[in-house]
C-alpha cells in the first residue's frame, strides 16, 4: 500500500493535476495532505474539491487555509499577502471556509506516523523548520518515528539521531531507532530553486520514501494568476521555484 504525501498546493490546479497523475502512475492508493491547499494561485475551489474527492487519510490545516477560513484582521500582513488572502476568502463558499477551519493542526496516522503543517511544538504559531536547531523543538513533541510536514516549501529530511538534508533528497529507507521529520516540499509553489512540483511516495511496508519532482504547465498557472489580478510576483516566482 503506497501513500502520496502532498502539501502546499496553494491553489495551483495545474501542478496538483500533474502530481496526481504521477501518483497514480506510481501505484498510490492513499493520500495524506500536509496543508495549505489554498493561497497564492488562482484555483482555490478547484484544488479544494480535488483534494476532498481523494478522501485523504489525513488532512491538516496550513496557515493559508487558516487565513482563508477565518475573519482574522489582516492589518499585520504586507499588502500583497493581504490581497491574496482577501481574494481567496472571496472565492471560497462559506461551507468551504468552514470545512478548512475544522481541519486539525496535527494528526497521528498510526503508531509510526504524525502529520503537521509547520511545527509540532506550537503548530498554530506557524514557525519554520529550516535546520537541525529549529527541528529540535518539534522532536520533543514527536511521539512517532516519522513526522511529515511542509510550510517552508523546501523538501528535506531531519533525523534526530543521524544526518540532516536541509535541501532535497531522492530516496530514503528508514533505519530502526531513528526519528525523522520529513519536509515533503510544495506542489504549487516550490522554493528550492527547482520549479517542478514536489511530493513524496511513502511505502510503510518497505519503510521507504521517494521524493518526486513533476513538470507541469507553469505558463497556464501564471496566466490565470495575472488574469484574476493576483500579484504578479505570485506568477513570476513559479518559473524560478523561489
Ligand atoms: Zn505554504
Tab-separated table of N, CA, C and O in Angstrom, residues 100-190:
chain	number	residue	atom	x	y	z
A	100	UNK	N	-12.411	24.145	5.920
A	100	UNK	CA	-10.984	24.412	6.178
A	100	UNK	C	-10.741	24.707	7.659
A	100	UNK	O	-9.760	24.249	8.245
A	101	UNK	N	-11.661	25.468	8.258
A	101	UNK	CA	-11.472	25.886	9.653
A	101	UNK	C	-11.521	24.698	10.615
A	101	UNK	O	-11.016	24.774	11.728
A	102	UNK	N	-12.148	23.603	10.171
A	102	UNK	CA	-12.305	22.437	11.055
A	102	UNK	C	-11.185	21.419	10.911
A	102	UNK	O	-11.182	20.397	11.602
A	103	UNK	N	-10.272	21.660	10.003
A	103	UNK	CA	-9.155	20.719	9.860
A	103	UNK	C	-8.276	20.785	11.103
A	103	UNK	O	-8.066	21.854	11.670
A	104	UNK	N	-7.742	19.636	11.531
A	104	UNK	CA	-6.878	19.647	12.717
A	104	UNK	C	-5.512	20.253	12.391
A	104	UNK	O	-5.111	20.303	11.222
A	105	UNK	N	-4.825	20.736	13.408
A	105	UNK	CA	-3.475	21.290	13.198
A	105	UNK	C	-2.432	20.181	13.083
A	105	UNK	O	-1.429	20.342	12.395
A	106	UNK	N	-2.655	19.117	13.818
A	106	UNK	CA	-1.769	17.963	13.657
A	106	UNK	C	-2.578	16.700	13.883
A	106	UNK	O	-3.670	16.749	14.445
A	107	UNK	N	-2.055	15.571	13.403
A	107	UNK	CA	-2.827	14.344	13.466
A	107	UNK	C	-1.856	13.162	13.426
A	107	UNK	O	-0.866	13.215	12.705
A	108	UNK	N	-2.146	12.162	14.242
A	108	UNK	CA	-1.346	10.953	14.203
A	108	UNK	C	-2.064	9.933	13.334
A	108	UNK	O	-3.233	9.621	13.583
A	109	UNK	N	-1.390	9.463	12.302
A	109	UNK	CA	-1.990	8.497	11.375
A	109	UNK	C	-2.043	7.117	12.017
A	109	UNK	O	-3.047	6.426	11.960
A	110	UNK	N	-0.925	6.717	12.611
A	110	UNK	CA	-0.837	5.411	13.263
A	110	UNK	C	0.338	5.475	14.231
A	110	UNK	O	0.891	6.553	14.452
A	111	UNK	N	0.728	4.333	14.774
A	111	UNK	CA	1.784	4.323	15.788
A	111	UNK	C	3.128	4.814	15.245
A	111	UNK	O	4.032	5.124	16.012
A	112	UNK	N	3.254	4.894	13.921
A	112	UNK	CA	4.537	5.277	13.328
A	112	UNK	C	4.587	6.693	12.782
A	112	UNK	O	5.655	7.235	12.552
A	113	UNK	N	3.415	7.298	12.522
A	113	UNK	CA	3.415	8.471	11.647
A	113	UNK	C	2.556	9.626	12.160
A	113	UNK	O	1.376	9.438	12.452
A	114	UNK	N	3.149	10.818	12.204
A	114	UNK	CA	2.444	12.047	12.573
A	114	UNK	C	2.487	13.007	11.383
A	114	UNK	O	3.438	12.988	10.605
A	115	UNK	N	1.432	13.856	11.277
A	115	UNK	CA	1.371	14.832	10.186
A	115	UNK	C	1.125	16.212	10.789
A	115	UNK	O	0.256	16.367	11.651
A	116	UNK	N	1.855	17.222	10.316
A	116	UNK	CA	1.635	18.602	10.755
A	116	UNK	C	2.034	19.521	9.603
A	116	UNK	O	2.806	19.116	8.728
A	117	UNK	N	1.508	20.764	9.608
A	117	UNK	CA	1.917	21.674	8.533
A	117	UNK	C	3.263	22.345	8.844
A	117	UNK	O	4.166	22.341	8.015
A	118	UNK	N	3.380	22.918	10.052
A	118	UNK	CA	4.546	23.777	10.331
A	118	UNK	C	5.517	23.156	11.343
A	118	UNK	O	6.604	22.728	10.975
A	119	UNK	N	5.117	23.124	12.628
A	119	UNK	CA	5.977	22.541	13.673
A	119	UNK	C	5.098	21.786	14.661
A	119	UNK	O	3.916	22.079	14.798
A	120	UNK	N	5.676	20.843	15.382
A	120	UNK	CA	4.885	20.070	16.356
A	120	UNK	C	4.834	20.726	17.732
A	120	UNK	O	3.926	20.454	18.515
A	121	UNK	N	5.795	21.581	18.051
A	121	UNK	CA	5.801	22.159	19.406
A	121	UNK	C	4.674	23.178	19.568
A	121	UNK	O	3.976	23.177	20.569
A	122	UNK	N	4.481	24.064	18.553
A	122	UNK	CA	3.376	25.013	18.594
A	122	UNK	C	2.795	25.125	17.189
A	122	UNK	O	3.074	26.085	16.469
A	123	UNK	N	1.993	24.128	16.792
A	123	UNK	CA	1.578	24.052	15.384
A	123	UNK	C	0.783	25.262	14.888
A	123	UNK	O	0.802	25.561	13.700
A	124	UNK	N	0.093	25.960	15.795
A	124	UNK	CA	-0.694	27.120	15.384
A	124	UNK	C	0.099	28.422	15.346
A	124	UNK	O	-0.441	29.474	14.996
A	125	UNK	N	1.377	28.357	15.677
A	125	UNK	CA	2.223	29.557	15.605
A	125	UNK	C	2.910	29.704	14.255
A	125	UNK	O	3.535	30.712	13.972
A	126	UNK	N	2.836	28.641	13.465
A	126	UNK	CA	3.361	28.659	12.092
A	126	UNK	C	4.843	29.021	12.029
A	126	UNK	O	5.281	29.805	11.189
A	127	UNK	N	5.630	28.447	12.933
A	127	UNK	CA	7.081	28.613	12.860
A	127	UNK	C	7.645	27.777	11.717
A	127	UNK	O	6.949	26.946	11.133
A	128	UNK	N	8.904	28.010	11.404
A	128	UNK	CA	9.537	27.317	10.264
A	128	UNK	C	10.652	26.398	10.719
A	128	UNK	O	11.452	26.774	11.574
A	129	UNK	N	10.707	25.202	10.139
A	129	UNK	CA	11.832	24.295	10.376
A	129	UNK	C	12.731	24.324	9.147
A	129	UNK	O	12.393	23.790	8.091
A	130	UNK	N	13.866	25.009	9.312
A	130	UNK	CA	14.823	25.132	8.214
A	130	UNK	C	16.084	24.322	8.458
A	130	UNK	O	16.822	24.016	7.549
A	131	UNK	N	16.376	24.062	9.747
A	131	UNK	CA	17.666	23.443	10.077
A	131	UNK	C	17.510	22.556	11.313
A	131	UNK	O	16.422	22.440	11.886
A	132	UNK	N	18.617	21.942	11.717
A	132	UNK	CA	18.574	20.988	12.821
A	132	UNK	C	18.114	21.659	14.121
A	132	UNK	O	17.368	21.066	14.903
A	133	UNK	N	18.548	22.893	14.305
A	133	UNK	CA	18.189	23.628	15.516
A	133	UNK	C	16.676	23.867	15.591
A	133	UNK	O	16.030	23.607	16.608
A	134	UNK	N	16.087	24.329	14.495
A	134	UNK	CA	14.648	24.595	14.521
A	134	UNK	C	13.838	23.287	14.545
A	134	UNK	O	12.678	23.285	14.973
A	135	UNK	N	14.454	22.181	14.117
A	135	UNK	CA	13.757	20.890	14.186
A	135	UNK	C	13.737	20.348	15.621
A	135	UNK	O	12.837	19.579	15.988
A	136	UNK	N	14.708	20.775	16.442
A	136	UNK	CA	14.881	20.191	17.779
A	136	UNK	C	13.617	20.323	18.640
A	136	UNK	O	13.217	19.374	19.322
A	137	UNK	N	12.970	21.500	18.600
A	137	UNK	CA	11.777	21.718	19.432
A	137	UNK	C	10.652	20.775	19.028
A	137	UNK	O	9.924	20.242	19.873
A	138	UNK	N	10.498	20.544	17.732
A	138	UNK	CA	9.446	19.638	17.262
A	138	UNK	C	9.704	18.198	17.693
A	138	UNK	O	8.771	17.475	18.049
A	139	UNK	N	10.971	17.786	17.660
A	139	UNK	CA	11.293	16.412	18.057
A	139	UNK	C	10.820	16.116	19.485
A	139	UNK	O	10.418	14.998	19.799
A	140	UNK	N	10.850	17.133	20.344
A	140	UNK	CA	10.401	16.964	21.730
A	140	UNK	C	8.931	16.540	21.792
A	140	UNK	O	8.512	15.866	22.721
A	141	UNK	N	8.142	16.969	20.785
A	141	UNK	CA	6.704	16.681	20.780
A	141	UNK	C	6.338	15.611	19.751
A	141	UNK	O	5.177	15.441	19.427
A	142	UNK	N	7.344	14.923	19.247
A	142	UNK	CA	7.092	13.890	18.244
A	142	UNK	C	7.184	12.516	18.904
A	142	UNK	O	8.261	12.110	19.340
A	143	UNK	N	6.041	11.810	18.946
A	143	UNK	CA	5.977	10.531	19.659
A	143	UNK	C	5.879	9.341	18.706
A	143	UNK	O	5.565	8.229	19.112
A	144	UNK	N	6.113	9.608	17.438
A	144	UNK	CA	6.180	8.537	16.434
A	144	UNK	C	7.556	8.630	15.754
A	144	UNK	O	8.162	9.698	15.768
A	145	UNK	N	8.012	7.542	15.146
A	145	UNK	CA	9.333	7.601	14.492
A	145	UNK	C	9.381	8.560	13.301
A	145	UNK	O	10.433	9.067	12.959
A	146	UNK	N	8.219	8.792	12.668
A	146	UNK	CA	8.207	9.599	11.446
A	146	UNK	C	7.163	10.707	11.557
A	146	UNK	O	6.043	10.484	12.023
A	147	UNK	N	7.559	11.919	11.131
A	147	UNK	CA	6.606	13.033	11.019
A	147	UNK	C	6.777	13.679	9.655
A	147	UNK	O	7.899	13.986	9.242
A	148	UNK	N	5.673	13.855	8.954
A	148	UNK	CA	5.691	14.562	7.671
A	148	UNK	C	5.165	15.973	7.874
A	148	UNK	O	4.153	16.180	8.546
A	149	UNK	N	5.843	16.949	7.266
A	149	UNK	CA	5.400	18.339	7.384
A	149	UNK	C	5.721	19.108	6.099
A	149	UNK	O	6.205	18.534	5.118
A	150	UNK	N	5.453	20.422	6.113
A	150	UNK	CA	5.685	21.251	4.925
A	150	UNK	C	6.068	22.670	5.321
A	150	UNK	O	6.997	22.877	6.082
A	151	UNK	N	5.321	23.651	4.787
A	151	UNK	CA	5.377	25.052	5.202
A	151	UNK	C	6.549	25.855	4.627
A	151	UNK	O	6.361	26.993	4.221
A	152	UNK	N	7.755	25.287	4.591
A	152	UNK	CA	8.885	26.051	4.026
A	152	UNK	C	8.943	25.929	2.502
A	152	UNK	O	9.638	26.687	1.849
A	153	UNK	N	8.236	24.940	1.960
A	153	UNK	CA	8.248	24.655	0.516
A	153	UNK	C	9.611	24.139	0.050
A	153	UNK	O	9.941	24.234	-1.126
A	154	UNK	N	10.393	23.623	0.965
A	154	UNK	CA	11.716	23.080	0.634
A	154	UNK	C	11.795	21.650	1.164
A	154	UNK	O	11.774	21.425	2.377
A	155	UNK	N	11.848	20.653	0.242
A	155	UNK	CA	11.900	19.267	0.722
A	155	UNK	C	13.209	18.985	1.455
A	155	UNK	O	14.267	19.487	1.061
A	156	UNK	N	13.108	18.189	2.516
A	156	UNK	CA	14.315	17.880	3.280
A	156	UNK	C	14.037	16.845	4.353
A	156	UNK	O	12.870	16.524	4.635
A	157	UNK	N	15.107	16.309	4.934
A	157	UNK	CA	14.971	15.292	5.982
A	157	UNK	C	15.803	15.686	7.178
A	157	UNK	O	16.984	16.030	7.042
A	158	UNK	N	15.190	15.636	8.348
A	158	UNK	CA	15.890	15.883	9.604
A	158	UNK	C	15.804	14.610	10.428
A	158	UNK	O	14.715	14.165	10.773
A	159	UNK	N	16.944	14.016	10.722
A	159	UNK	CA	16.982	12.790	11.522
A	159	UNK	C	17.572	13.154	12.880
A	159	UNK	O	18.715	13.605	12.951
A	160	UNK	N	16.777	12.956	13.930
A	160	UNK	CA	17.227	13.351	15.266
A	160	UNK	C	18.532	12.655	15.638
A	160	UNK	O	19.362	13.205	16.350
A	161	UNK	N	18.689	11.425	15.163
A	161	UNK	CA	19.868	10.647	15.556
A	161	UNK	C	20.795	10.377	14.368
A	161	UNK	O	21.565	9.416	14.375
A	162	UNK	N	20.691	11.200	13.332
A	162	UNK	CA	21.522	10.925	12.160
A	162	UNK	C	21.699	12.151	11.305
A	162	UNK	O	21.708	13.272	11.799
A	163	UNK	N	21.783	11.928	9.998
A	163	UNK	CA	22.141	13.026	9.103
A	163	UNK	C	20.934	13.916	8.795
A	163	UNK	O	19.782	13.531	8.959
A	164	UNK	N	21.251	15.123	8.350
A	164	UNK	CA	20.238	16.100	8.007
A	164	UNK	C	20.448	16.523	6.567
A	164	UNK	O	21.572	16.793	6.157
A	165	UNK	N	19.374	16.516	5.806
A	165	UNK	CA	19.448	17.067	4.449
A	165	UNK	C	18.428	18.183	4.340
A	165	UNK	O	17.238	17.919	4.202
A	166	UNK	N	18.918	19.407	4.483
A	166	UNK	CA	18.017	20.561	4.557
A	166	UNK	C	17.437	20.915	3.202
A	166	UNK	O	16.454	21.645	3.128
A	167	UNK	N	18.104	20.498	2.152
A	167	UNK	CA	17.652	20.896	0.824
A	167	UNK	C	17.670	19.699	-0.135
A	167	UNK	O	18.664	19.443	-0.785
A	168	UNK	N	16.567	18.996	-0.166
A	168	UNK	CA	16.390	17.935	-1.149
A	168	UNK	C	16.945	16.583	-0.748
A	168	UNK	O	17.816	16.469	0.106
A	169	UNK	N	16.388	15.558	-1.332
A	169	UNK	CA	16.842	14.174	-1.186
A	169	UNK	C	16.116	13.407	-2.280
A	169	UNK	O	15.245	13.963	-2.954
A	170	UNK	N	16.493	12.155	-2.487
A	170	UNK	CA	15.786	11.399	-3.524
A	170	UNK	C	15.001	10.238	-2.943
A	170	UNK	O	13.813	10.110	-3.172
A	171	UNK	N	15.717	9.417	-2.168
A	171	UNK	CA	15.088	8.195	-1.694
A	171	UNK	C	15.709	7.858	-0.351
A	171	UNK	O	16.927	7.922	-0.201
A	172	UNK	N	14.871	7.509	0.631
A	172	UNK	CA	15.398	7.191	1.953
A	172	UNK	C	14.663	5.975	2.513
A	172	UNK	O	13.436	5.882	2.400
A	173	UNK	N	15.420	5.040	3.075
A	173	UNK	CA	14.828	3.924	3.809
A	173	UNK	C	15.035	4.190	5.291
A	173	UNK	O	16.148	4.502	5.719
A	174	UNK	N	13.957	4.103	6.063
A	174	UNK	CA	14.032	4.428	7.488
A	174	UNK	C	14.835	3.382	8.253
A	174	UNK	O	14.655	2.183	8.061
A	175	UNK	N	15.710	3.851	9.142
A	175	UNK	CA	16.520	2.969	9.988
A	175	UNK	C	15.790	2.783	11.319
A	175	UNK	O	15.258	3.752	11.864
A	176	UNK	N	15.796	1.551	11.854
A	176	UNK	CA	15.157	1.362	13.168
A	176	UNK	C	15.838	2.205	14.233
A	176	UNK	O	17.063	2.387	14.196
A	177	UNK	N	15.034	2.736	15.159
A	177	UNK	CA	15.586	3.516	16.260
A	177	UNK	C	15.850	4.973	15.924
A	177	UNK	O	16.219	5.749	16.796
A	178	UNK	N	15.642	5.370	14.667
A	178	UNK	CA	15.847	6.772	14.302
A	178	UNK	C	14.523	7.537	14.379
A	178	UNK	O	13.467	6.942	14.518
A	179	UNK	N	14.609	8.856	14.304
A	179	UNK	CA	13.415	9.690	14.384
A	179	UNK	C	13.514	10.758	13.295
A	179	UNK	O	14.471	11.525	13.278
A	180	UNK	N	12.514	10.761	12.421
A	180	UNK	CA	12.614	11.591	11.226
A	180	UNK	C	11.524	12.664	11.174
A	180	UNK	O	10.357	12.390	11.432
A	181	UNK	N	11.927	13.871	10.786
A	181	UNK	CA	10.976	14.889	10.336
A	181	UNK	C	11.244	15.085	8.854
A	181	UNK	O	12.367	15.408	8.466
A	182	UNK	N	10.197	14.891	8.061
A	182	UNK	CA	10.379	14.917	6.609
A	182	UNK	C	9.527	16.004	5.988
A	182	UNK	O	8.298	15.986	6.090
A	183	UNK	N	10.221	16.958	5.362
A	183	UNK	CA	9.503	18.020	4.666
A	183	UNK	C	9.209	17.542	3.243
A	183	UNK	O	10.136	17.213	2.495
A	184	UNK	N	7.924	17.505	2.900
A	184	UNK	CA	7.506	16.913	1.618
A	184	UNK	C	7.601	17.887	0.451
A	184	UNK	O	7.273	17.529	-0.683
A	185	UNK	N	8.073	19.113	0.711
A	185	UNK	CA	8.170	20.096	-0.372
A	185	UNK	C	6.804	20.639	-0.747
A	185	UNK	O	5.812	20.378	-0.066
A	186	UNK	N	6.734	21.374	-1.841
A	186	UNK	CA	5.490	22.039	-2.226
A	186	UNK	C	5.031	21.611	-3.615
A	186	UNK	O	5.821	21.589	-4.557
A	187	UNK	N	3.726	21.302	-3.702
A	187	UNK	CA	3.131	21.012	-5.011
A	187	UNK	C	3.062	22.300	-5.837
A	187	UNK	O	3.514	22.350	-6.977
A	188	UNK	N	2.512	23.357	-5.247
A	188	UNK	CA	2.090	24.505	-6.049
A	188	UNK	C	2.967	25.726	-6.037
A	188	UNK	O	2.692	26.691	-6.759
A	189	UNK	N	4.029	25.726	-5.206
A	189	UNK	CA	4.932	26.879	-5.211
A	189	UNK	C	6.295	26.492	-4.623
A	189	UNK	O	6.679	26.942	-3.539
A	190	UNK	N	7.038	25.622	-5.325
A	190	UNK	CA	8.349	25.196	-4.807
A	190	UNK	C	9.281	26.399	-4.605
A	190	UNK	O	9.204	27.374	-5.356
